[in-house]
Coordinates of C-alpha atoms in Angstrom, one line a residue:
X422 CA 12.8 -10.0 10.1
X423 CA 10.7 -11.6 12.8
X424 CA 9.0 -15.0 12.8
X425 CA 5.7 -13.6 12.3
X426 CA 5.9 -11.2 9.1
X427 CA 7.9 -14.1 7.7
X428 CA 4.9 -16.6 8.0
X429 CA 2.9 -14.0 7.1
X430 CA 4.1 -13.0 3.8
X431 CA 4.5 -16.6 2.5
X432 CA 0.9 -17.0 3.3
X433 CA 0.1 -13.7 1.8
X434 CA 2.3 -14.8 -1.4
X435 CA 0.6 -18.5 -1.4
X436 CA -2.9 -16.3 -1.6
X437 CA -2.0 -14.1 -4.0
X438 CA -1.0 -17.0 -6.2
X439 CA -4.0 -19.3 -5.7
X440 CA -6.1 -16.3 -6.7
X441 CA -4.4 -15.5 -9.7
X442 CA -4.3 -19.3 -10.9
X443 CA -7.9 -20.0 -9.5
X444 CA -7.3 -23.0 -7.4
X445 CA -10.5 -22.3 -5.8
X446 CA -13.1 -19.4 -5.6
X447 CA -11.5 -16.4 -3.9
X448 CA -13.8 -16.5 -0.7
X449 CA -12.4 -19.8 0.4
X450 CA -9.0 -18.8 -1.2
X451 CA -9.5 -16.3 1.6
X452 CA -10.9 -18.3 4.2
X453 CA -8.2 -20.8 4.2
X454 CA -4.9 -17.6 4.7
X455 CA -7.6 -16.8 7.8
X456 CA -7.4 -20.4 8.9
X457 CA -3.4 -20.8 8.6
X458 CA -3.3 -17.5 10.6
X459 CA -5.5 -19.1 13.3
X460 CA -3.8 -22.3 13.7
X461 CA -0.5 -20.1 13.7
X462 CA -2.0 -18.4 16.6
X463 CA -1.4 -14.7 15.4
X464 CA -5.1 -14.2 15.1
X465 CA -7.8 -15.0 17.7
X466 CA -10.8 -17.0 17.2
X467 CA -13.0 -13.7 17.8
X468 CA -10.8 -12.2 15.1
X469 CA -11.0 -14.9 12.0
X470 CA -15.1 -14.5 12.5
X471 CA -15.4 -10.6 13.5
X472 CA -15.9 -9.5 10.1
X473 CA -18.8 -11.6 9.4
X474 CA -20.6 -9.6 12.3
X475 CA -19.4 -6.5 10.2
X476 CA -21.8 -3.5 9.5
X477 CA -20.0 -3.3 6.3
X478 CA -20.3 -7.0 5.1
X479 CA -23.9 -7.2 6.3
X480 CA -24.7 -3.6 4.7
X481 CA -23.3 -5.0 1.3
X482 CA -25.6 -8.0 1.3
X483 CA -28.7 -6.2 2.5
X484 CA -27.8 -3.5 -1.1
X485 CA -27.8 -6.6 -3.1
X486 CA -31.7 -7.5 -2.3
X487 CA -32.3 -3.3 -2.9
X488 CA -30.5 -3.6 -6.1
X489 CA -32.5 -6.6 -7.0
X490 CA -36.1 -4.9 -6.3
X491 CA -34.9 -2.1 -8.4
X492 CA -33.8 -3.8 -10.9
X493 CA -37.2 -6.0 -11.1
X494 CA -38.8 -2.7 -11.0
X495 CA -37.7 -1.8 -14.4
X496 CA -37.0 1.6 -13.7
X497 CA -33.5 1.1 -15.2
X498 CA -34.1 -0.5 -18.5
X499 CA -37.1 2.6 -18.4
X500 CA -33.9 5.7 -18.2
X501 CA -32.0 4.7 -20.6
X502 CA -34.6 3.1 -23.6
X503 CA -35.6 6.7 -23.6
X504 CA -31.8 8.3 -23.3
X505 CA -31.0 5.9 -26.6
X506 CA -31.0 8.1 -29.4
X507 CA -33.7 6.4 -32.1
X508 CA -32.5 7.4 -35.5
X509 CA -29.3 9.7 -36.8
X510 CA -27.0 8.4 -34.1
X511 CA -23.1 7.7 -34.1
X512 CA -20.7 6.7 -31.5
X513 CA -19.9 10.2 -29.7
X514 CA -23.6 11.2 -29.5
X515 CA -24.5 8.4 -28.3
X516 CA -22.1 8.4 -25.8
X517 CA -22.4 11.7 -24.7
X518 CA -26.3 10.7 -24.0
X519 CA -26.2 7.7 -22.0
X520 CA -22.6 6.8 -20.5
X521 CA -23.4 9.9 -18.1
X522 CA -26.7 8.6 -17.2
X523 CA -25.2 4.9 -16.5
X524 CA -22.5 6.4 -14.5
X525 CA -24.8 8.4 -12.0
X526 CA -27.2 5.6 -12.1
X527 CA -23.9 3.5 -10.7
X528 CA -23.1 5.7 -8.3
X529 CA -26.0 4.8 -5.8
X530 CA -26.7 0.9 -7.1
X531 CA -24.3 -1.9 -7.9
X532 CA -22.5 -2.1 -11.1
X533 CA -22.7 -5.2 -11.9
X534 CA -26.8 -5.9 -12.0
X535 CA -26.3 -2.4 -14.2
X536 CA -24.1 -3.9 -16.4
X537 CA -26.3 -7.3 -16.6
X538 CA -29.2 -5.4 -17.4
X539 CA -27.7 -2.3 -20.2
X540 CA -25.2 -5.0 -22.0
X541 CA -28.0 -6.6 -24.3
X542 CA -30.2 -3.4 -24.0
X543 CA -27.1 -1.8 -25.6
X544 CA -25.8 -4.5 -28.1
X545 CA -29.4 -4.8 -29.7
X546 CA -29.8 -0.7 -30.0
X547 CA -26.5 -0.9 -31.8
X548 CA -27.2 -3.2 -34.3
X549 CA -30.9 -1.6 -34.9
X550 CA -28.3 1.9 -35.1
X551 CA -26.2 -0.2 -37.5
X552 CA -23.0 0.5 -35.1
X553 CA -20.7 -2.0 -33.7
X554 CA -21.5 -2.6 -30.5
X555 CA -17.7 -3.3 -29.6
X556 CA -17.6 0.6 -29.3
X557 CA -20.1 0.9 -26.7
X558 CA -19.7 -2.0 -24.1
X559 CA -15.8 -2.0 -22.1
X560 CA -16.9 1.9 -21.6
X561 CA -20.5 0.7 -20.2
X562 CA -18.2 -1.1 -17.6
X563 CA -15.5 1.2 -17.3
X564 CA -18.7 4.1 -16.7
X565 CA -20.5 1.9 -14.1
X566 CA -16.9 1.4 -12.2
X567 CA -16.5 5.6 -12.4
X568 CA -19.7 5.9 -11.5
X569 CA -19.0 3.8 -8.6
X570 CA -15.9 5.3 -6.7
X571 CA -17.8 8.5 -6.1
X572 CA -20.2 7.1 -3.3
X573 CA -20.0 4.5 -0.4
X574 CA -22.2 3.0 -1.8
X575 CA -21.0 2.6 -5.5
X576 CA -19.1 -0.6 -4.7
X577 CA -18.8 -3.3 -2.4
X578 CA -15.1 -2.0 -2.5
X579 CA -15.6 1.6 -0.5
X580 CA -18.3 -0.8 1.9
X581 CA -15.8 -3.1 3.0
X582 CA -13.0 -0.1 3.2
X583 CA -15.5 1.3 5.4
X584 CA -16.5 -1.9 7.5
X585 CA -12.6 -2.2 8.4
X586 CA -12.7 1.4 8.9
X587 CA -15.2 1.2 12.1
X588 CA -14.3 -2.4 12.8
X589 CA -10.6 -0.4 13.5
X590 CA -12.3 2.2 15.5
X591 CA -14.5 0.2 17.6
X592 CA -11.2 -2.0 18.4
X593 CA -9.1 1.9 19.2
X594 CA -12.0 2.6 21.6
X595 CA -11.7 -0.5 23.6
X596 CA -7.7 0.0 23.4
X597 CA -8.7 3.4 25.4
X598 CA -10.7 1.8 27.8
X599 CA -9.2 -0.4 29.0
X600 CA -6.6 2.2 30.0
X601 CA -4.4 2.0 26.6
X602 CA -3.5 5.0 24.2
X603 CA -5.3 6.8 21.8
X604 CA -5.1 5.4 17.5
X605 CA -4.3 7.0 14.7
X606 CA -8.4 7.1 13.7
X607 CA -9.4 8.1 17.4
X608 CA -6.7 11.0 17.0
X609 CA -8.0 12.3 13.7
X610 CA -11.3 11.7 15.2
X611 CA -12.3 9.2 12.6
X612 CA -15.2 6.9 14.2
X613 CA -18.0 6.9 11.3
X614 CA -15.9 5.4 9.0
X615 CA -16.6 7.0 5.3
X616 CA -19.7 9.3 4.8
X617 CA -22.1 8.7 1.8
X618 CA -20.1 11.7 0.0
X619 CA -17.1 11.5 1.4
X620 CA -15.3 10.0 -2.0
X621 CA -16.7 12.4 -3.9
X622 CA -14.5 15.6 -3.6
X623 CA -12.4 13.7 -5.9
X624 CA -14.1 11.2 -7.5
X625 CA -17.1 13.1 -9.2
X626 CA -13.6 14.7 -11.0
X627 CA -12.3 11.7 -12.1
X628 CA -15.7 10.2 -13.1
X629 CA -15.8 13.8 -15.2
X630 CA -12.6 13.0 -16.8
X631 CA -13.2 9.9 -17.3
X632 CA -16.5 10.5 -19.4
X633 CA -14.9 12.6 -21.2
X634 CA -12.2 10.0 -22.3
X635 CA -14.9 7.3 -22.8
X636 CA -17.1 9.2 -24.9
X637 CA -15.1 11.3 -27.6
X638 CA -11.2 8.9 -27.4
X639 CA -11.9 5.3 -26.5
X640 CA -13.6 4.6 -29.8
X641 CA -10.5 5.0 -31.8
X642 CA -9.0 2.0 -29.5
X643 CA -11.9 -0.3 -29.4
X644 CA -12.6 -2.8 -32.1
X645 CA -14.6 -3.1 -34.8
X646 CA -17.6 -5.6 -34.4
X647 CA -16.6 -9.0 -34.2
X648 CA -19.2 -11.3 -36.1
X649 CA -19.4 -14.5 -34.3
X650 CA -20.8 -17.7 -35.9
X651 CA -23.6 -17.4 -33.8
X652 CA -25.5 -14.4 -35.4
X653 CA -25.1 -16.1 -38.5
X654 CA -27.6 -19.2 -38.4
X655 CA -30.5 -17.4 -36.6
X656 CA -32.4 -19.2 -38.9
X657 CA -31.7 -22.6 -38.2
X658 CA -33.2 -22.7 -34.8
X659 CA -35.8 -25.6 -34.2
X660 CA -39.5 -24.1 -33.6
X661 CA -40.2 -22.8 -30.3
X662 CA -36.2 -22.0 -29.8
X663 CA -34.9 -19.5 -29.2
X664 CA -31.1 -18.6 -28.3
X665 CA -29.1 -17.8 -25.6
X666 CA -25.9 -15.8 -24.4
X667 CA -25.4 -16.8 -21.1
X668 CA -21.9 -16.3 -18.5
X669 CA -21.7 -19.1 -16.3
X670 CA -21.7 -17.8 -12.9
X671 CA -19.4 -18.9 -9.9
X672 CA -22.4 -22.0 -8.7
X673 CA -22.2 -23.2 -12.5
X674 CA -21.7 -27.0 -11.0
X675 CA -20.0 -27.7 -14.2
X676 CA -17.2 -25.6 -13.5
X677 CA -14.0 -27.8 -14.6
X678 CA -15.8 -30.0 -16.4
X679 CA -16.2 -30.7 -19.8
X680 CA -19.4 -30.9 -21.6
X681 CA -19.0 -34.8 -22.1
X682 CA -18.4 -35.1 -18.9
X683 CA -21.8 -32.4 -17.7
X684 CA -24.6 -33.1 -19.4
X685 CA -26.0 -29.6 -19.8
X686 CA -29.4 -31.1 -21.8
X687 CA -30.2 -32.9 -18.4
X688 CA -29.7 -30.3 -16.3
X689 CA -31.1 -27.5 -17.9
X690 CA -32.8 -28.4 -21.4
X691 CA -30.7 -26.4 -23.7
X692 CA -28.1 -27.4 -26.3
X693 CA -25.3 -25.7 -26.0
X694 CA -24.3 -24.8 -29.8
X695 CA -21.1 -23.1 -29.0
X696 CA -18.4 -21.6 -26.4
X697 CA -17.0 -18.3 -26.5
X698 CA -14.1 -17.7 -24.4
X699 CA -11.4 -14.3 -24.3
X700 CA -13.8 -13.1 -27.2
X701 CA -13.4 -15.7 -29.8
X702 CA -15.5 -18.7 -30.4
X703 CA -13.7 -22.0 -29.5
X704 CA -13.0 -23.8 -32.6
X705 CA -12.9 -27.8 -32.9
X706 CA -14.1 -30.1 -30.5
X707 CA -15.7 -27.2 -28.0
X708 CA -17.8 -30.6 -26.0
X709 CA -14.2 -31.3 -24.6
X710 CA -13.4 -27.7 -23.6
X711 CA -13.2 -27.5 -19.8
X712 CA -14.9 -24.9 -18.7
X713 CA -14.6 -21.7 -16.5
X714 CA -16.5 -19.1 -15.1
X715 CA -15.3 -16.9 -17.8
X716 CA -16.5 -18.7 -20.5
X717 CA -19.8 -17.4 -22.2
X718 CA -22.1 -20.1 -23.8
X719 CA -24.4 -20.0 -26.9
X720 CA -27.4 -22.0 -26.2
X721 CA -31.0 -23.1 -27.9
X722 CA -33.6 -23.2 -25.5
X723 CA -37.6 -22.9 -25.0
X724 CA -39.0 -20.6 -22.6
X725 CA -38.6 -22.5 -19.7
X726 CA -35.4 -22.0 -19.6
X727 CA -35.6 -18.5 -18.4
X728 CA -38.2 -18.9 -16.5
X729 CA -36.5 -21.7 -14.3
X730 CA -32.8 -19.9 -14.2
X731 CA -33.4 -16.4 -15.3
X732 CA -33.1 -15.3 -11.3
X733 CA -30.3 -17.9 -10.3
X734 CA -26.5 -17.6 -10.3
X735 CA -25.7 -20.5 -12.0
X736 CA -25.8 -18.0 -14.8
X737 CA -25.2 -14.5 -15.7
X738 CA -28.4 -14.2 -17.8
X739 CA -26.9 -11.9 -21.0
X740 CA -29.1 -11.8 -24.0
X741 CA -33.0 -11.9 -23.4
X742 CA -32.3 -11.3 -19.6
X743 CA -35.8 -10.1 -17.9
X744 CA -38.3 -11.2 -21.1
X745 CA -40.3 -13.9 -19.1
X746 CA -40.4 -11.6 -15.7
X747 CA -44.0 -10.2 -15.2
X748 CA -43.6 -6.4 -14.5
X749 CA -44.2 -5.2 -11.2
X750 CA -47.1 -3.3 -11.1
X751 CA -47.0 1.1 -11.6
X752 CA -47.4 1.8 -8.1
X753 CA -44.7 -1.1 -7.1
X754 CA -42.2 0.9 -9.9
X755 CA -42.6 4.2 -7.9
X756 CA -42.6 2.8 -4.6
X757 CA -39.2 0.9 -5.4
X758 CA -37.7 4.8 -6.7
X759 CA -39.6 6.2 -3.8
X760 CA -37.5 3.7 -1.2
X761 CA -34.4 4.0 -3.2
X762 CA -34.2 7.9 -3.1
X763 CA -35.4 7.8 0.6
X764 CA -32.5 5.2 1.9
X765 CA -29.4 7.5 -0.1
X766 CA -31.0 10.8 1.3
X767 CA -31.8 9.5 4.9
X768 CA -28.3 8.1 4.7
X769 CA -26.7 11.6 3.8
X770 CA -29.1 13.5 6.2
X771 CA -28.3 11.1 9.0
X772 CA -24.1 11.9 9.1
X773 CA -24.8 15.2 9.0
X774 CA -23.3 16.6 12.7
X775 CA -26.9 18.9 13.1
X776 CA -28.7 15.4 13.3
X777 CA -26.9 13.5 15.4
X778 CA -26.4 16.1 17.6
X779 CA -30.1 16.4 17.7
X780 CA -30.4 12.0 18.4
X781 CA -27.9 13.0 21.4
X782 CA -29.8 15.6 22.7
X783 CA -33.7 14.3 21.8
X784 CA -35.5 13.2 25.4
X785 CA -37.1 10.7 23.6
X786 CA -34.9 9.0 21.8
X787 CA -32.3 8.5 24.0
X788 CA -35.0 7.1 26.9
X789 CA -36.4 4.8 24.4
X790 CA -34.0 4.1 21.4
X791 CA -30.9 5.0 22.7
X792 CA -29.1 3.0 20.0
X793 CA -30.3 4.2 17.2
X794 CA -28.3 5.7 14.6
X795 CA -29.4 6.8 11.3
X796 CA -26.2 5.6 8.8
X797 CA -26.5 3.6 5.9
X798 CA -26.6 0.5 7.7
X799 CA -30.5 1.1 9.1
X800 CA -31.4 2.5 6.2
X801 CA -30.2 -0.8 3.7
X802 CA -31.8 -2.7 6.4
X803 CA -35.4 -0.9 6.5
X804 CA -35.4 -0.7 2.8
X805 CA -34.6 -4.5 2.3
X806 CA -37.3 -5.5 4.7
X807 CA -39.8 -3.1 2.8
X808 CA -39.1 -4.2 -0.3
X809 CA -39.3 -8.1 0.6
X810 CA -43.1 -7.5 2.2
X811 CA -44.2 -5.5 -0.6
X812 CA -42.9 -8.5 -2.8
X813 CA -40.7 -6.3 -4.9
X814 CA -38.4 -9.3 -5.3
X815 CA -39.1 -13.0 -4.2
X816 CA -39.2 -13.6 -0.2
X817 CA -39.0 -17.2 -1.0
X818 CA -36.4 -17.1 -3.1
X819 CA -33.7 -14.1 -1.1
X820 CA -31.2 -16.1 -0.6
X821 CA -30.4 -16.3 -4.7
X822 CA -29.6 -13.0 -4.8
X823 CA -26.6 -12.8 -2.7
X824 CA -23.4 -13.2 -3.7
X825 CA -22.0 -15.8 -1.3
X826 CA -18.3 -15.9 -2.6
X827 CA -18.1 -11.6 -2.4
X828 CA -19.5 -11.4 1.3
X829 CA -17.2 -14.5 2.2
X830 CA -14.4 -12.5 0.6
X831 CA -15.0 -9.5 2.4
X832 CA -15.3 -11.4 5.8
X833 CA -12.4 -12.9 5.5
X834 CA -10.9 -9.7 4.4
X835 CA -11.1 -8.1 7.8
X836 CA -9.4 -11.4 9.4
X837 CA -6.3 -11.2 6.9
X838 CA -5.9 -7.5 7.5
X839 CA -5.8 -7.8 11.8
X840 CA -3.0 -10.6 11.0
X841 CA -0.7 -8.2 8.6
X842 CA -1.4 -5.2 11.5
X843 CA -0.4 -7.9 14.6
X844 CA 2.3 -9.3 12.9
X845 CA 4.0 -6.5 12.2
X846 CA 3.9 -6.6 8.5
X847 CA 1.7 -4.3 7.3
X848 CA 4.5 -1.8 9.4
X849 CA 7.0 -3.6 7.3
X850 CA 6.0 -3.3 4.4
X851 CA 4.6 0.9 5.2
X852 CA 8.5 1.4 6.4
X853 CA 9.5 0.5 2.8
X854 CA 7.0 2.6 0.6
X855 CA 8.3 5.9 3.5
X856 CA 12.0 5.2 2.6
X857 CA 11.2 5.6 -0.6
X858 CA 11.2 9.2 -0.2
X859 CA 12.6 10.8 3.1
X860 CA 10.9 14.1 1.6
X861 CA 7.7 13.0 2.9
X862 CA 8.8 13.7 6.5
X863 CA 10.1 17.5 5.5
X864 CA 7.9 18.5 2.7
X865 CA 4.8 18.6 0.7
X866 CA 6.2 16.8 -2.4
X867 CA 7.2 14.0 -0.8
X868 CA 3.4 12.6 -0.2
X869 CA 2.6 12.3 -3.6
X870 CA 5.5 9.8 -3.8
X871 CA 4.3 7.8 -1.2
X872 CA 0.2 7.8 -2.7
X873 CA 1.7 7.1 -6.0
X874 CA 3.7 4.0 -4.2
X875 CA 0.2 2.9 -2.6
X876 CA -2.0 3.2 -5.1
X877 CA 0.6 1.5 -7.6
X878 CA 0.4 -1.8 -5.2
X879 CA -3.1 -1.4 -4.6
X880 CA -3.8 -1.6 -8.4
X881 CA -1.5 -4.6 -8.9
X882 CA -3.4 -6.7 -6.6
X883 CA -6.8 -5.6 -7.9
X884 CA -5.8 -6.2 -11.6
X885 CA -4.5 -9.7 -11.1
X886 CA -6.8 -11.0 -8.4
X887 CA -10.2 -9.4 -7.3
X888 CA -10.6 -5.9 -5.8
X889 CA -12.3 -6.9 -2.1
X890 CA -9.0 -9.1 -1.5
X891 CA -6.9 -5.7 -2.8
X892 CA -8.6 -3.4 -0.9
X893 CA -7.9 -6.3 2.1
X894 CA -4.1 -6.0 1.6
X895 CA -3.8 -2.3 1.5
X896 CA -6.1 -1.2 4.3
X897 CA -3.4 -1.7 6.7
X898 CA -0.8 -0.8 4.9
X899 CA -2.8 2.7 4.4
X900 CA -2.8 2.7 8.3
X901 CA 0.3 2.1 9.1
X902 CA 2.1 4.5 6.7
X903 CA -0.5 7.1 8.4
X904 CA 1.0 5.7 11.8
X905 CA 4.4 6.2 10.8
X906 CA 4.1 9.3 9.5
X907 CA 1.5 10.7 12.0
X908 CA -0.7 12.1 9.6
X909 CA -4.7 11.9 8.7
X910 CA -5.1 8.2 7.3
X911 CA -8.2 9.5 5.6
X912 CA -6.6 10.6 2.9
X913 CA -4.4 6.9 2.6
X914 CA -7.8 4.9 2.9
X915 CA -9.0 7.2 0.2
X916 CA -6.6 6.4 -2.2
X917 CA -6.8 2.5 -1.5
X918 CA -10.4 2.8 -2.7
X919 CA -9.4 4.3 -5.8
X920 CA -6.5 2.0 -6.8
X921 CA -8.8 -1.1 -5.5
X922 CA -11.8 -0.1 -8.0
X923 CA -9.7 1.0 -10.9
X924 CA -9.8 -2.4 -12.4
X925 CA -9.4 -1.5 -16.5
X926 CA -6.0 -3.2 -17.8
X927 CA -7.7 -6.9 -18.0
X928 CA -11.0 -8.3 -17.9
X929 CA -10.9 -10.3 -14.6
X930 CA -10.3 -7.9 -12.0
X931 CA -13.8 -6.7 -12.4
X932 CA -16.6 -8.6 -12.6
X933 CA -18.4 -6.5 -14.9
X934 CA -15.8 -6.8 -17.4
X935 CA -16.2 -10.4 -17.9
X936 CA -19.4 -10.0 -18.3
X937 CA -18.9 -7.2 -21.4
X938 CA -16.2 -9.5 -22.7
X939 CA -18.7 -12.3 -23.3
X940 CA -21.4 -9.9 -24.7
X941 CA -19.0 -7.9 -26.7
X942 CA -16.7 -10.9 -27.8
X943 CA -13.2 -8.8 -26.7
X944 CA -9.9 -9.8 -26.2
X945 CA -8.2 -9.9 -23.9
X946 CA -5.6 -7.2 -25.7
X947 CA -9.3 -5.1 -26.3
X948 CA -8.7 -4.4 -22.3
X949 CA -4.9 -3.7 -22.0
X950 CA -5.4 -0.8 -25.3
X951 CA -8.0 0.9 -23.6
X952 CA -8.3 0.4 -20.1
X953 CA -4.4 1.4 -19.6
X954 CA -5.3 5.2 -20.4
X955 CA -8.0 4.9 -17.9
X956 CA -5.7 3.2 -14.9
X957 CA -3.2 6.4 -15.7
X958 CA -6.3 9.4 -15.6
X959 CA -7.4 7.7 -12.4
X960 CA -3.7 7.5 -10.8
X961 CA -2.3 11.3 -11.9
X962 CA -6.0 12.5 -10.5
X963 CA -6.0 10.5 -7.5
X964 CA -2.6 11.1 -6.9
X965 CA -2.4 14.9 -7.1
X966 CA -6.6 15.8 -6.0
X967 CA -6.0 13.9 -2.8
X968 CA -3.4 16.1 -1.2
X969 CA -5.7 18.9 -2.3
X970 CA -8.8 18.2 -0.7
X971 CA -8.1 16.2 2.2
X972 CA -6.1 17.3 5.2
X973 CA -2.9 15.3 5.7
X974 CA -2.3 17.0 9.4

């Protein structure tokens, strides 16, 4: 084994294990392998900062300020108050109503403002329904995450596959030019990456299958309601209180701290009357609790409160989220479904091979905007700038809306993955999953050995550490065993965005399971019962639908 997989590996193990123990937030988790791969000198300069110059990465922050307008818009909450049923309703019906709506709704915006703004919405219909919310909220996640493989832009996950997948061509082309030999993409004739759609040949089938688990199986392995001392003593609020779920979000400064030590009155005005952590309220002396970003506090506060953190991430706002927010005006709400529609069609229309073989041909265009091409990327970025002029969310306050540790993440994600492909141990690693099976080489059965193999490591990563640093690892491994083998690595990258998103065995490898698991006071066992028979429908459909409707040669 050379020198440089060597190095490599330990740093990729050291990673791996500060991720899964939270030393730090995974962005500079991330940033610091990118650094010890630098100083190492098996990655450039140019190459620890090219993905923050990524289409993908920037693409993914410009969809957070879209999903923010939207959300401010109110459409959302709008669908599915009217898809509730009112009266007569039990767990199936219900589900059968609105867990399809969330999941298409997820397929073209981000799950996790969907799961901020349903949660509450739900848990208060349920108790007005006299049902236990417990049954409804992992499979609002699990429908948002679905929802969300089907589409580019579902997740940030299939974004920042697709950033690395240009980011790879765009590094093949200038191989060629400079007199080299053609790559495995350039071969395949892979250049745009993955098309608005492209996921959904088999992911609309396992976002069926999945519904239908959710809605008429997963009740009988949820729990029943869990009553936490909090709903109890409504009643003993002080006038002009009112109280408070809230998840502390990853700029929480308290973070570590205990709430001796962090004087939450100071800082934000509210008592904090309790923590709630893995689903169970911490007993005993909770003020000496250190606290994490998974912990969920019950607080008492005035109206203030909202008003001055309701649109920050210090906080994952999760009861009463959006009460103090003045509505944006009728004409405001249509324009923001108006720009929404707009920016997912132009985005389809504009990979079509009729279009841009009309931009290549068009006088015009290619005189006076030669560059322009119509993918996802200029369409985020006119909608974003629309939507800031017309004030659908704050101009002055933009910046809030990003999530700084996810687009760090992916940034450095693109540095990590050149380092495994130059030092020769993403080849490493691709020889072993081939030899699992030398029938891969001679027939067709052998290739669902080795997409069982990735998707299996894939999913490991994603359920123990976060899936943008998963989908980092396997991206080149997906390459190389498409190298090796000399087949389509479509089909590879494919299943990497599967496995990356299908984060259902435990609460932290999705975001949006946290956030149900404060609401819905689970365990962490609550995940493991339910979210197992959802990792194995997404694997045996992945696994076998792949081969079908992709072309391995």
């Amino acid at each position: 084994m050379q020198f440089s997989v060597l190095y490599v590996a330990i740093i990729l193990v050291f990673m791996l294990v500060a991720l899964m123990r939270e030393y730090l937030r995974p962005g500079l988790i991330l940033f610091t392998a990118v650094v010890l791969f630098l100083v190492s000198g098996i990655i450039t300069p140019e190459e620890a900062v090219k993905g923050f110059s990524n289409k993908g990465m920037i693409t993914v922050a410009l969809l957070y300020l879209v999903s923010e307008g939207v959300r401010k818009s109110g459409i959302l909450e709008r669908i599915v108050f009217h898809m509730l049923p009112k009266k007569d309703a039990n767990i199936t019906s219900a589900g059968l109503r609105f867990y399809p709506i969330v999941t298409f709704i997820s397929a073209f915006f981000n799950n996790t403002p969907v799961v901020v703004i349903f949660a509450p919405m739900i848990k208060n219909w349920a108790r007005k329904m006299k049902l236990p919310p417990t049954k409804f909220l992992i499979p609002l996640s699990y429908a948002t995450v679905i929802g969300g493989i089907c589409t580019l832009i579902g997740t940030t996950t299939n974004l920042v596959l697709h950033g690395m997948l240009l980011q790879e061509a765009k590094d093949e082309a200038a191989v060629v030019e400079s007199g080299g030999a053609e790559g495995i993409l350039m071969r395949f004739g892979i250049t745009d990456g993955i098309s608005m759609f492209e996921l959904s040949k088999v992911g609309i089938v396992i976002a069926l299958v999945g519904l239908i688990y959710l809605i008429f199986f997963s009740r009988y392995l949820l729990p029943n309601e869990r009553k936490a001392e909090e709903d109890d003593d409504e009643q003993n609020l002080a006038p002009g209180m009112t109280r408070h779920e809230v998840l502390l979000g990853n700029r929480f400064p308290g973070l570590g701290k205990t709430l001796h030590e962090f004087d939450f009155y100071r800082h934000y005005g509210a008592h904090v009357r309790a923590i709630s952590r893995g689903g169970n309220i911490v007993e005993g002396d909770y003020m000496n609790t250190r606290l994490t970003h998974e912990d969920t506090l019950i607080i008492d506060a005035d109206d203030t409160f909202m008003k001055a953190w309701g649109e920050s991430r210090v906080f994952w706002m999760i009861n009463r989220v959006g009460d103090y927010e003045p509505p944006l005006s009728k004409k405001k709400r249509w324009l923001a479904l108006v720009l929404l529609v707009l920016m997912i069609i132009g985005a389809t229309v504009g990979e079509l091979e009729p279009v841009k073989a009309w931009l290549a041909q068009n006088t015009f265009i290619q005189q006076y905007m030669p560059s322009l091409k119509l993918d996802m990327f200029f369409f985020a970025c006119v909608t974003a700038v629309i939507m800031a002029w017309t004030r659908m969310f704050s101009p002055r306050k933009y910046t809030k809306f990003f999530s700084w540790d996810v687009l760090i993440t992916i940034a450095c994600a693109f540095a990590i993955s050149t380092a495994m492909t130059k030092s020769g141990f993403a080849d490493f690693i691709a020889s072993f999953i081939i030899s699992l099976t030398e029938l891969a080489r001679h027939s067709e059965f052998g290739i669902y050995i080795i997409l069982a193999s990735l998707f299996l490591i894939t999913n490991i990563f994603t359920e123990l550490i976060t899936n943008n640093a998963a989908a980092a690892l396997a991206f080149p491994l997906a390459l190389a065993v498409a190298e090796q083998l000399g087949m389509n690595p479509m089909p590879f990258v494919v299943c990497v965005c599967f496995a990356a998103s299908s984060a259902f065995s435990t609460p932290i490898g999705y975001q949006t399971n946290l956030i149900v698991q404060g609401v819905g006071g689970y365990k962490f066992t609550d995940f493991v019962k339910v979210g197992l028979p959802m990792n194995i429908i997404v694997f045996i459909l992945s696994v076998f639908l792949i081969p079908l409707f992709y072309n391995l040669t």
